[in-house]
Coordinates of C-alpha atoms and ligand atoms in Angstrom, one line a residue:
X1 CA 198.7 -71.4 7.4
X2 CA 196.6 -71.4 4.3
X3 CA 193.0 -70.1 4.1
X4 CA 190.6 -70.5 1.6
X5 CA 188.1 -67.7 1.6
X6 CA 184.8 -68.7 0.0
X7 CA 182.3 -66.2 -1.6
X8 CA 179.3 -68.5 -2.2
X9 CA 176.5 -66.9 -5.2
X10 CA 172.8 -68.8 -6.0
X11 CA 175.0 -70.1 -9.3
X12 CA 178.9 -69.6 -8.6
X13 CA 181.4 -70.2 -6.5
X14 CA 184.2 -67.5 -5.8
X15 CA 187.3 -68.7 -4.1
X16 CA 190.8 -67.5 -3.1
X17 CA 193.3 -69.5 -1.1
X18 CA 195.4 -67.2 0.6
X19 CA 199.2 -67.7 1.9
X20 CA 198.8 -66.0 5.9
X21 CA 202.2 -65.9 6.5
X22 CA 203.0 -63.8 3.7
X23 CA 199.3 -62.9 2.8
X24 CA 199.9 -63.4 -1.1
X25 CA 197.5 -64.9 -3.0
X26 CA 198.3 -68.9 -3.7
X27 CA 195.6 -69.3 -6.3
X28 CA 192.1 -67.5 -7.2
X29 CA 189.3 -69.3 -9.1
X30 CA 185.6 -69.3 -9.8
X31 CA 182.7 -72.2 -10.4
X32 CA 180.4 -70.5 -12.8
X33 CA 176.9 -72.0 -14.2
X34 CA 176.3 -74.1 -10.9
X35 CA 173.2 -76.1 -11.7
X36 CA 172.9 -74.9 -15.3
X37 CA 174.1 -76.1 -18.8
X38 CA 177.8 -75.0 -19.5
X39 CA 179.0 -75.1 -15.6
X40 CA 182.4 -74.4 -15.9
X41 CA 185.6 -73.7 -13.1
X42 CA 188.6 -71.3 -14.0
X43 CA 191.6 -71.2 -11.6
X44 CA 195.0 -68.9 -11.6
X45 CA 197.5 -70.2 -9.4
X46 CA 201.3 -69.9 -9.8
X47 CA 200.7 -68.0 -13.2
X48 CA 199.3 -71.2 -14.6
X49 CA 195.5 -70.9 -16.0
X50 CA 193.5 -74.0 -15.8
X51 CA 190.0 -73.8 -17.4
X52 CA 187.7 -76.7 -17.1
X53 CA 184.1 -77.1 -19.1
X54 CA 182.2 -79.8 -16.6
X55 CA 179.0 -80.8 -15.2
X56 CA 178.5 -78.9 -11.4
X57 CA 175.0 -80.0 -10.9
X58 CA 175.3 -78.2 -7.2
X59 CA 177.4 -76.6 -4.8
X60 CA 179.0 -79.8 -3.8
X61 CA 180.2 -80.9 -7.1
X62 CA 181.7 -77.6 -7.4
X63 CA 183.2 -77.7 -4.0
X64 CA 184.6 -81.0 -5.2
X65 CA 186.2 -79.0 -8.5
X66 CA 187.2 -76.7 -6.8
X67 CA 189.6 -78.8 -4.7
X68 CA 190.4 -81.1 -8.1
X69 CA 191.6 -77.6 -9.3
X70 CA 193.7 -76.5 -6.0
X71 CA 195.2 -79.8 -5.6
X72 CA 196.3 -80.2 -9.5
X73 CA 199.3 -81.8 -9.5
X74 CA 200.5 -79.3 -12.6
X75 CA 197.7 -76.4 -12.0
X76 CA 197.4 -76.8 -8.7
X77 CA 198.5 -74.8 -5.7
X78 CA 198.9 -76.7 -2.6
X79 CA 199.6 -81.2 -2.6
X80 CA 196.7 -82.2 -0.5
X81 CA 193.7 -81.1 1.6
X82 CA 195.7 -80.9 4.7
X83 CA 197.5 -78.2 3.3
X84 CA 194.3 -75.9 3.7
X85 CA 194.3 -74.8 7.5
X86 CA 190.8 -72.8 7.4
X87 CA 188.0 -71.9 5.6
X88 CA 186.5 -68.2 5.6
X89 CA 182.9 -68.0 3.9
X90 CA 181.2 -64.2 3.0
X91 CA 177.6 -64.2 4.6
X92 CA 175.8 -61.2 3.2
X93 CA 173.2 -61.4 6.6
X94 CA 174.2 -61.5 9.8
X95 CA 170.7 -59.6 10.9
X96 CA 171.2 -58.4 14.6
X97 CA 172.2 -62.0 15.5
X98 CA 176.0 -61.2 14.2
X99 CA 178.0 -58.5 15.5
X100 CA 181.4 -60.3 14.4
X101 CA 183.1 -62.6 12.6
X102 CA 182.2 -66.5 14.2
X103 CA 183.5 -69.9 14.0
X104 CA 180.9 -71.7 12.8
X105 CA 178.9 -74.8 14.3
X106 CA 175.1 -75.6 14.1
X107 CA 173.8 -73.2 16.0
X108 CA 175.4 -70.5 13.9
X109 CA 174.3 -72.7 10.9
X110 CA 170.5 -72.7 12.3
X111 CA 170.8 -68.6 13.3
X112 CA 171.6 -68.2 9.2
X113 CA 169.1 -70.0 8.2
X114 CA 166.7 -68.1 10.8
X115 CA 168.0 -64.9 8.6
X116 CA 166.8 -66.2 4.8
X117 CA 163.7 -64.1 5.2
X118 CA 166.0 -60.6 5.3
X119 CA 167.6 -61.9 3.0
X120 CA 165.9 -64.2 0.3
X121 CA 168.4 -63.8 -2.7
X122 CA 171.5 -64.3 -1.2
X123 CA 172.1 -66.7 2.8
X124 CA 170.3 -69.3 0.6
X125 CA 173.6 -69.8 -1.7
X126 CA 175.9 -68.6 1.5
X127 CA 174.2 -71.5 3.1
X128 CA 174.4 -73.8 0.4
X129 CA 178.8 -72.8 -0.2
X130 CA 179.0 -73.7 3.5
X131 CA 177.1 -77.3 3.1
X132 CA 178.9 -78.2 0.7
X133 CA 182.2 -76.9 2.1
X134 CA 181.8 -79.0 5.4
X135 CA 180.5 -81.6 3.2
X136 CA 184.0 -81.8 1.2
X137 CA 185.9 -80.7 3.7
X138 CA 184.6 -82.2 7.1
X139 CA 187.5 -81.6 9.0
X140 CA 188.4 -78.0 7.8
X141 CA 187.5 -75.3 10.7
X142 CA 185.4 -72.5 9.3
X143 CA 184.4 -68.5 10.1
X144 CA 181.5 -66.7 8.9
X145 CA 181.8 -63.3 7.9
X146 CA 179.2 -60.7 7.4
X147 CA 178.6 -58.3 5.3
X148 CA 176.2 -56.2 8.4
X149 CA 178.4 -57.1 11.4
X150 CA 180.5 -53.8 11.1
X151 CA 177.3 -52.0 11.2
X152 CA 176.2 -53.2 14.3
X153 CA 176.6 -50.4 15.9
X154 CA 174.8 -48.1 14.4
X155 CA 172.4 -46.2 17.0
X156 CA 169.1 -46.6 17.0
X157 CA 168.5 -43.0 15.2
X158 CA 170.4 -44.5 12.4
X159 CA 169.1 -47.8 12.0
X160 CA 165.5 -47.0 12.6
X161 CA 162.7 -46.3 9.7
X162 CA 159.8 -44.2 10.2
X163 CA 157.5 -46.6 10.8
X164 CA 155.6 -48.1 13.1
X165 CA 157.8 -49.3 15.5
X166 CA 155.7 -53.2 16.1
X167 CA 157.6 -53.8 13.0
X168 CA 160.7 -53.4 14.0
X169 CA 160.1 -56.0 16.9
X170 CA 157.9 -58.1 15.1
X171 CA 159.6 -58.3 11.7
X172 CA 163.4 -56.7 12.6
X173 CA 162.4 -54.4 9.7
X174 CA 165.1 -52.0 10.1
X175 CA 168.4 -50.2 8.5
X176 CA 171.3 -53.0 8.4
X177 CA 173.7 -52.1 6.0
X178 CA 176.3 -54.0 3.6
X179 CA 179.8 -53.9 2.8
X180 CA 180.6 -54.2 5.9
X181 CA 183.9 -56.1 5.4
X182 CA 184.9 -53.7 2.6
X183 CA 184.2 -50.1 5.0
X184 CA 186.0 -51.9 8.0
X185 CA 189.4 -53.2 6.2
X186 CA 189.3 -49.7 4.3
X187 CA 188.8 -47.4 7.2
X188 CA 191.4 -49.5 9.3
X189 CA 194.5 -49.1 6.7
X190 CA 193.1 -45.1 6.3
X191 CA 194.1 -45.2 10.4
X192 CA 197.6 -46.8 9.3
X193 CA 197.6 -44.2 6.6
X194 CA 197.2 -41.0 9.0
X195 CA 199.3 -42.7 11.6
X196 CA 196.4 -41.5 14.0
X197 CA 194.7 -44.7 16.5
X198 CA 191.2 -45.5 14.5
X199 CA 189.2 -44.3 17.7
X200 CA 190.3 -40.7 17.3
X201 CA 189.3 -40.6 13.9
X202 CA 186.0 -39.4 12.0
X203 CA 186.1 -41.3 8.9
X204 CA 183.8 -40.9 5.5
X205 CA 184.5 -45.1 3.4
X206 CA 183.0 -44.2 -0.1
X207 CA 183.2 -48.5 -1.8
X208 CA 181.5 -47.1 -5.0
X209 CA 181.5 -50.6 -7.5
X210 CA 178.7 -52.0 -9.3
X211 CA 176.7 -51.6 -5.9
X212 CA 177.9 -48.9 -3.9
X213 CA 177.5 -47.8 0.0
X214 CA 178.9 -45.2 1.6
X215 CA 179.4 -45.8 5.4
X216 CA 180.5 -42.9 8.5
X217 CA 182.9 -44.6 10.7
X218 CA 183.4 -42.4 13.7
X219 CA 185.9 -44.3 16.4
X220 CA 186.3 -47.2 14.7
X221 CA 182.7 -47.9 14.6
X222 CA 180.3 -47.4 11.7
X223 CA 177.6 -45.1 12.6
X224 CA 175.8 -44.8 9.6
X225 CA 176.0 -46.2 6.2
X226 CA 173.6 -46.0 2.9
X227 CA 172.5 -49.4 2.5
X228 CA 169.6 -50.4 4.7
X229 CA 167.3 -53.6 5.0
X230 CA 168.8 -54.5 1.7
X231 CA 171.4 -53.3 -0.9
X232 CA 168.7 -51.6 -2.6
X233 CA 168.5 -48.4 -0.6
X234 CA 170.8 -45.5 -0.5
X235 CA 173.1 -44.9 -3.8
X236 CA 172.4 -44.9 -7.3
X237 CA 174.2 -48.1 -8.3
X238 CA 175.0 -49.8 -11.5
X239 CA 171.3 -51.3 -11.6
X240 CA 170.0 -50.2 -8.7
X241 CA 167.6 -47.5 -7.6
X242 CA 168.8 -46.4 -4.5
X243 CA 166.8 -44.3 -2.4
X244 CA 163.1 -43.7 -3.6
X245 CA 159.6 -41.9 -2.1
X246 CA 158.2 -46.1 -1.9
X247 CA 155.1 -44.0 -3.6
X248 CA 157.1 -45.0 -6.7
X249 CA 156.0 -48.6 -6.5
X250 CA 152.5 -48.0 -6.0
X251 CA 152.5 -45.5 -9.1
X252 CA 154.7 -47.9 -11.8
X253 CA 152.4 -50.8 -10.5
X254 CA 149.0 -49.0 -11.3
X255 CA 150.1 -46.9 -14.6
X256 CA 151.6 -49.7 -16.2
X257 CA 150.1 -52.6 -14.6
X258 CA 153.8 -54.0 -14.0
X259 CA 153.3 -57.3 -10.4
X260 CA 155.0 -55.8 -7.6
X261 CA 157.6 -58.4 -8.3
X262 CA 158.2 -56.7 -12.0
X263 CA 158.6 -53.4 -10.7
X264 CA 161.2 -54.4 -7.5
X265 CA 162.9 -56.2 -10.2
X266 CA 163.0 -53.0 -12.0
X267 CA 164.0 -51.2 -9.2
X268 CA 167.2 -53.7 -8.7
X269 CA 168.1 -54.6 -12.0
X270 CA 167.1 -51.9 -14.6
X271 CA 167.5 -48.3 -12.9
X272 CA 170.6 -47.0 -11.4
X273 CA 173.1 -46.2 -14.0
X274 CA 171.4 -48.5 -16.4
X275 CA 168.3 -46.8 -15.9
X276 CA 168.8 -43.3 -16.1
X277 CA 171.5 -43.5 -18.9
X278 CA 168.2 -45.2 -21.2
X279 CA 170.1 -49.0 -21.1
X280 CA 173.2 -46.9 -22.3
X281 CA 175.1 -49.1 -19.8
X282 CA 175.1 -50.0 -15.8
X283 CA 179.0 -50.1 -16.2
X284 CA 180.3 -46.9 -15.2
X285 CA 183.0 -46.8 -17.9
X286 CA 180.5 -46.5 -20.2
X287 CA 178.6 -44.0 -18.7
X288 CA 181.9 -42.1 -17.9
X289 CA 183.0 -41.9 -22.2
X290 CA 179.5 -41.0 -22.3
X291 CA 179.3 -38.1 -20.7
X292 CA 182.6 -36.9 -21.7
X293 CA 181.9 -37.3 -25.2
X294 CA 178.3 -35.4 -25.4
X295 CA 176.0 -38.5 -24.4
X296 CA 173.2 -36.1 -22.4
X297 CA 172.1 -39.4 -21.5
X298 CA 175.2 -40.5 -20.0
X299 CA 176.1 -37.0 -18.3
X300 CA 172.4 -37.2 -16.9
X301 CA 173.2 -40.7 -15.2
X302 CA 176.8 -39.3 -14.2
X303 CA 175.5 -35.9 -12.4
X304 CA 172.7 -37.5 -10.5
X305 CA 175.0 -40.5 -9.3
X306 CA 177.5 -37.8 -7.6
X307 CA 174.9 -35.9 -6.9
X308 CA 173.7 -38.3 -4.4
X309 CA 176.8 -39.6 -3.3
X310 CA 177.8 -35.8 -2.2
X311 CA 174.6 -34.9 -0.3
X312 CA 175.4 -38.9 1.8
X313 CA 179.4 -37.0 2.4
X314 CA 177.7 -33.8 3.2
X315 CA 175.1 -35.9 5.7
X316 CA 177.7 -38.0 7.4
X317 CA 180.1 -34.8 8.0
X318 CA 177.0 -33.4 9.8
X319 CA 176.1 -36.6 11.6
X320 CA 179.7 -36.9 13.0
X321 CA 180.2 -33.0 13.6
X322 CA 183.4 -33.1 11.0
X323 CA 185.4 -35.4 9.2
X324 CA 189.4 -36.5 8.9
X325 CA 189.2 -38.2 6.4
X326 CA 187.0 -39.5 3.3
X327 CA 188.7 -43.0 1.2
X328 CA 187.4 -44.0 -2.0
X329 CA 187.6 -47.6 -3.2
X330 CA 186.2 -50.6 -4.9
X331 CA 185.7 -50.5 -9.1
X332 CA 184.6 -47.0 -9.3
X333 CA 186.3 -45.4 -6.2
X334 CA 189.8 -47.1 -6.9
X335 CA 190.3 -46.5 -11.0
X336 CA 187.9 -43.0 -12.0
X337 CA 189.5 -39.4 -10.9
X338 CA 186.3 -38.2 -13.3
X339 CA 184.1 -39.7 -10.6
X340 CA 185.6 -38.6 -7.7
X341 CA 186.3 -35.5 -9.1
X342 CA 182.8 -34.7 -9.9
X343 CA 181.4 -35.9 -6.5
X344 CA 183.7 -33.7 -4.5
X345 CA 183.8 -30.6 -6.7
X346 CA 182.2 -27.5 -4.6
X347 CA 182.7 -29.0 -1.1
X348 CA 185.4 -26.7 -0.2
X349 CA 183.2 -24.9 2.1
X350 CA 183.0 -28.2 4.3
X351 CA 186.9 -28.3 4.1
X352 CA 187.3 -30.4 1.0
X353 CA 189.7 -29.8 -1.6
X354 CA 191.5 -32.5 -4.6
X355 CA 194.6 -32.1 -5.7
X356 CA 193.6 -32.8 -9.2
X357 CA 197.4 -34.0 -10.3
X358 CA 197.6 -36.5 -6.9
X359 CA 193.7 -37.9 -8.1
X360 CA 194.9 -39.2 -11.5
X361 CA 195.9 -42.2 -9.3
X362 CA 194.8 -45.9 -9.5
X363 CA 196.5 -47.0 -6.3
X364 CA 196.6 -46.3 -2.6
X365 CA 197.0 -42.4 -2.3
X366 CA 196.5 -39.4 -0.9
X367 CA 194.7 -37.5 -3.7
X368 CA 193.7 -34.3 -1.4
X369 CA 195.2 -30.9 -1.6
X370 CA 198.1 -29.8 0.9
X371 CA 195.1 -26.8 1.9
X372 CA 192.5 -29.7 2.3
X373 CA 191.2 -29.5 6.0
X374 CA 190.1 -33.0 5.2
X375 CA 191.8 -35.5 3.8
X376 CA 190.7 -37.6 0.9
X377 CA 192.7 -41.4 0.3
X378 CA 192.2 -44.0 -2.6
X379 CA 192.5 -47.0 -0.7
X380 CA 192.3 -50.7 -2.4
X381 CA 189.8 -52.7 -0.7
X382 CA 190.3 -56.5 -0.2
X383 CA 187.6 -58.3 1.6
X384 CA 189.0 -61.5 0.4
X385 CA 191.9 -60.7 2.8
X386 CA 189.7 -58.9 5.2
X387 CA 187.9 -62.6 5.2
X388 CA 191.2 -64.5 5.7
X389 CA 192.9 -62.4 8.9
X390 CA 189.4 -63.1 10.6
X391 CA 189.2 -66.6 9.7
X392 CA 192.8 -67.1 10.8
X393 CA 192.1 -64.8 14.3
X394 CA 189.2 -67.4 15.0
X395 CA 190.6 -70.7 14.0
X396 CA 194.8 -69.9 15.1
X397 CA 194.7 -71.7 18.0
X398 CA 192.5 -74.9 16.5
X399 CA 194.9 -75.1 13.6
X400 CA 197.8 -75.1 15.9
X401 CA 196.5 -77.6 18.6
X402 CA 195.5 -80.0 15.4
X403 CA 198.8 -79.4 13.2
X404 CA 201.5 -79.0 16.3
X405 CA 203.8 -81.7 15.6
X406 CA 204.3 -82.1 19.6
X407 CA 200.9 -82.5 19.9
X408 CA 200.7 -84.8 16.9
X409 CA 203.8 -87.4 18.4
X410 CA 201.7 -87.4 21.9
X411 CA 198.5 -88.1 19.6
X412 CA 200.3 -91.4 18.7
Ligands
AMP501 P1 183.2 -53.6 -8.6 O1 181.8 -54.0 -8.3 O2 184.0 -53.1 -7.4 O3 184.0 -54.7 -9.4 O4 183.2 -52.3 -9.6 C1 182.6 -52.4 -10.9 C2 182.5 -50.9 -11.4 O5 183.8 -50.4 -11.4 C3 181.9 -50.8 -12.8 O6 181.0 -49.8 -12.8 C4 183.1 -50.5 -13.6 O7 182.8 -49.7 -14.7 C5 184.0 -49.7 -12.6 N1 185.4 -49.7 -13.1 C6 186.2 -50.8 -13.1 N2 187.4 -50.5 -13.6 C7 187.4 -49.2 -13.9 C8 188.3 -48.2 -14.4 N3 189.5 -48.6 -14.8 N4 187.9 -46.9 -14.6 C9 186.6 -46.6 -14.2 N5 185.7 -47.4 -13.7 C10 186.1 -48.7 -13.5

């Protein structure tokens, strides 16, 4: 069965259609400039490139592209649309209302738009990818996945802000968390990796990219991760803030007469890395060649980003009472040894210990030292994939009962 995983932006439209027997890629694309001059699709499938400049005044148009492109009769990757058994979508916010993966209908459709107020800037365009997928593609069964159903199960000492607690049940004000997808596929290969069952294990998922959450996974369950109402909190990111006194906002907003909107759009798209290098760059590369090369901006950005990332390992090892294992993925986590290295260094007192040789990696391994009470992984994320096994867990059956060729002869 083929899936086509969906990852639905305010202006693009990320897809992958994904091969479950084998789970290989069949062909990877991406709408870009939805609604704006110069919309454009670009697909990869079968080593082939096709590139197309074209009008996408909305999400359906694209959607429409975007099955021009798969079905291609030289670019393409599949004949028809009844080669396409499912349809996963990425839903940033599930709110309390998701605790899982679902199948979706309208009263999951009416629950996600309930959740547009937690989250404004992106289940408007999640919403919209779906529309316009069940618009194209009316007979195609589709899954929702969140990005804060893993962290679910967070207690309440976790989730919980020190406010006044009318908020919470007035306004669901609380901790959710992101990345979900990511922390959950990670820490479940990290299981297959220690050959130990998931709910023995105490488990530290570092998914440092251009935004970056760290999440404690104790039993299989998260019980505490950076990220909280929004992807704002926690980390330094690329251009993100992370975790402030919200004193901050009051201050920027009276010294420099900044709207409140000016200063959160600071706070998410000109601090982080970006920020503290003075615009040197929110790409960590950057920052990285920086810092090695005598940039005190760049080292400045570099040492308070693993700064904060090793107080959140030192935190969770404390929250869980000890720690197998700690995995780094995603842009940063995967490809820099500098960062990990500089994050971890002078934790051997909590029992962690690189193998500096063993972190020059790029791929899946164990870059920990033989001594090293914990153990420390670089394992590859893929929530594309992560998307696809729940999409095809949910709709299996539905695909079976509509494509079983028995059940198709009886149809007749
Ligand atoms: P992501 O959001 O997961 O795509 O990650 C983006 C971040 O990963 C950016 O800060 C990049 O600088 C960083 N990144 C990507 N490739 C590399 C690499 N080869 N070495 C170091 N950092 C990288």
């Amino acid at each position: 069965m083929n899936i086509l995983v969906i990852n639905a932006g305010s202006s693009s439209l990320k897809y992958q259609l994904i091969d479950m027997t084998t789970e290989s890629i069949l062909a990877k694309g991406l709408c870009e400039r939805i609604g704006i001059n110069g919309s454009n699709i670009e697909q990869k499938a079968g080593g082939k490139l096709y590139k197309k400049t074209l009008p996408l005044k909305n999400h359906v148009e694209a959607f429409g592209a975007l099955v021009d492109a798969l079905t291609d009769a030289e670019y393409g990757a599949v004949p028809d649309l009844s080669s396409i058994g499912a349809a996963g979508h990425r839903v940033v916010h599930g709110a309390e209302a998701f605790t899982g993966s679902v199948l979706i209908d309208d009263t999951v459709m009416q629950a996600l738009r309930d959740n547009i107020p937690l989250a404004p800037l992106h289940n408007p365009a999640n919403i919209m990818g779906i529309e316009a997928c069940r618009a194209v593609m009316p007979d195609v069964p589709m899954v929702a996945v969140f990005d804060t159903a893993f962290h679910q199960t967070m207690p309440r000492r976790a989730y919980l802000y020190g406010l006044p607690y009318e908020y919470y049940e007035q306004y669901k004000i609380r901790r959710y968390g992101f990345h979900g997808t990511s922390h959950r596929y990670v820490t479940a290969r990290a299981a297959q990796l220690l050959g130990r069952p998931i709910e023995q294990l105490k488990l530290i998922s570092c998914h440092m990219g251009n935004g970056s959450s760290f999440a404690a996974v104790e039993g299989g369950r998260s019980i505490d991760t950076t990220m909280g109402l929004t992807p704002l909190e926690g980390l330094i990111m690329g251009t993100r803030s992370g975790d402030i006194d919200p004193t901050v906002i009051e201050m920027l907003m009276t010294s420099t007469g900044m709207s409140l909107a000016d200063v959160m759009s600071v706070l998410n798209k000109r601090s982080g890395l970006l920020g503290l290098s003075a615009g040197l760059s929110s790409d960590w590369r950057d920052v990285k060649i920086g810092a090695q090369t005598g940039n005190d901006a760049a080292l400045r950005a570099a040492e308070v980003f693993a700064y904060r990332a090793k107080k959140y390992i030192g935190g969770y090892i404390a929250a869980m009472n000890g720690c197998d294992a700690i995995l780094f993925t995603a842009g940063i986590g995967e490809n820099d040894s500098f960062a990990r290295a500089l994050i971890l260094k002078g934790m051997e007192y909590l029992g962690i210990t690189l193998d500096p040789e063993r972190n020059q990696t790029r791929e899946e391994a164990l870059i920990s030292a033989d001594e090293s009470r914990v153990k420390v992984f670089v394992v590859p994320t893929n929530e594309e994939l992560a998307i696809a096994r729940d999409t095809l867990a949910l709709t299996g059956t539905i695909y079976t009962r509509y494509h079983s060729p028995a059940i198709e002869r009886s149809l007749v």
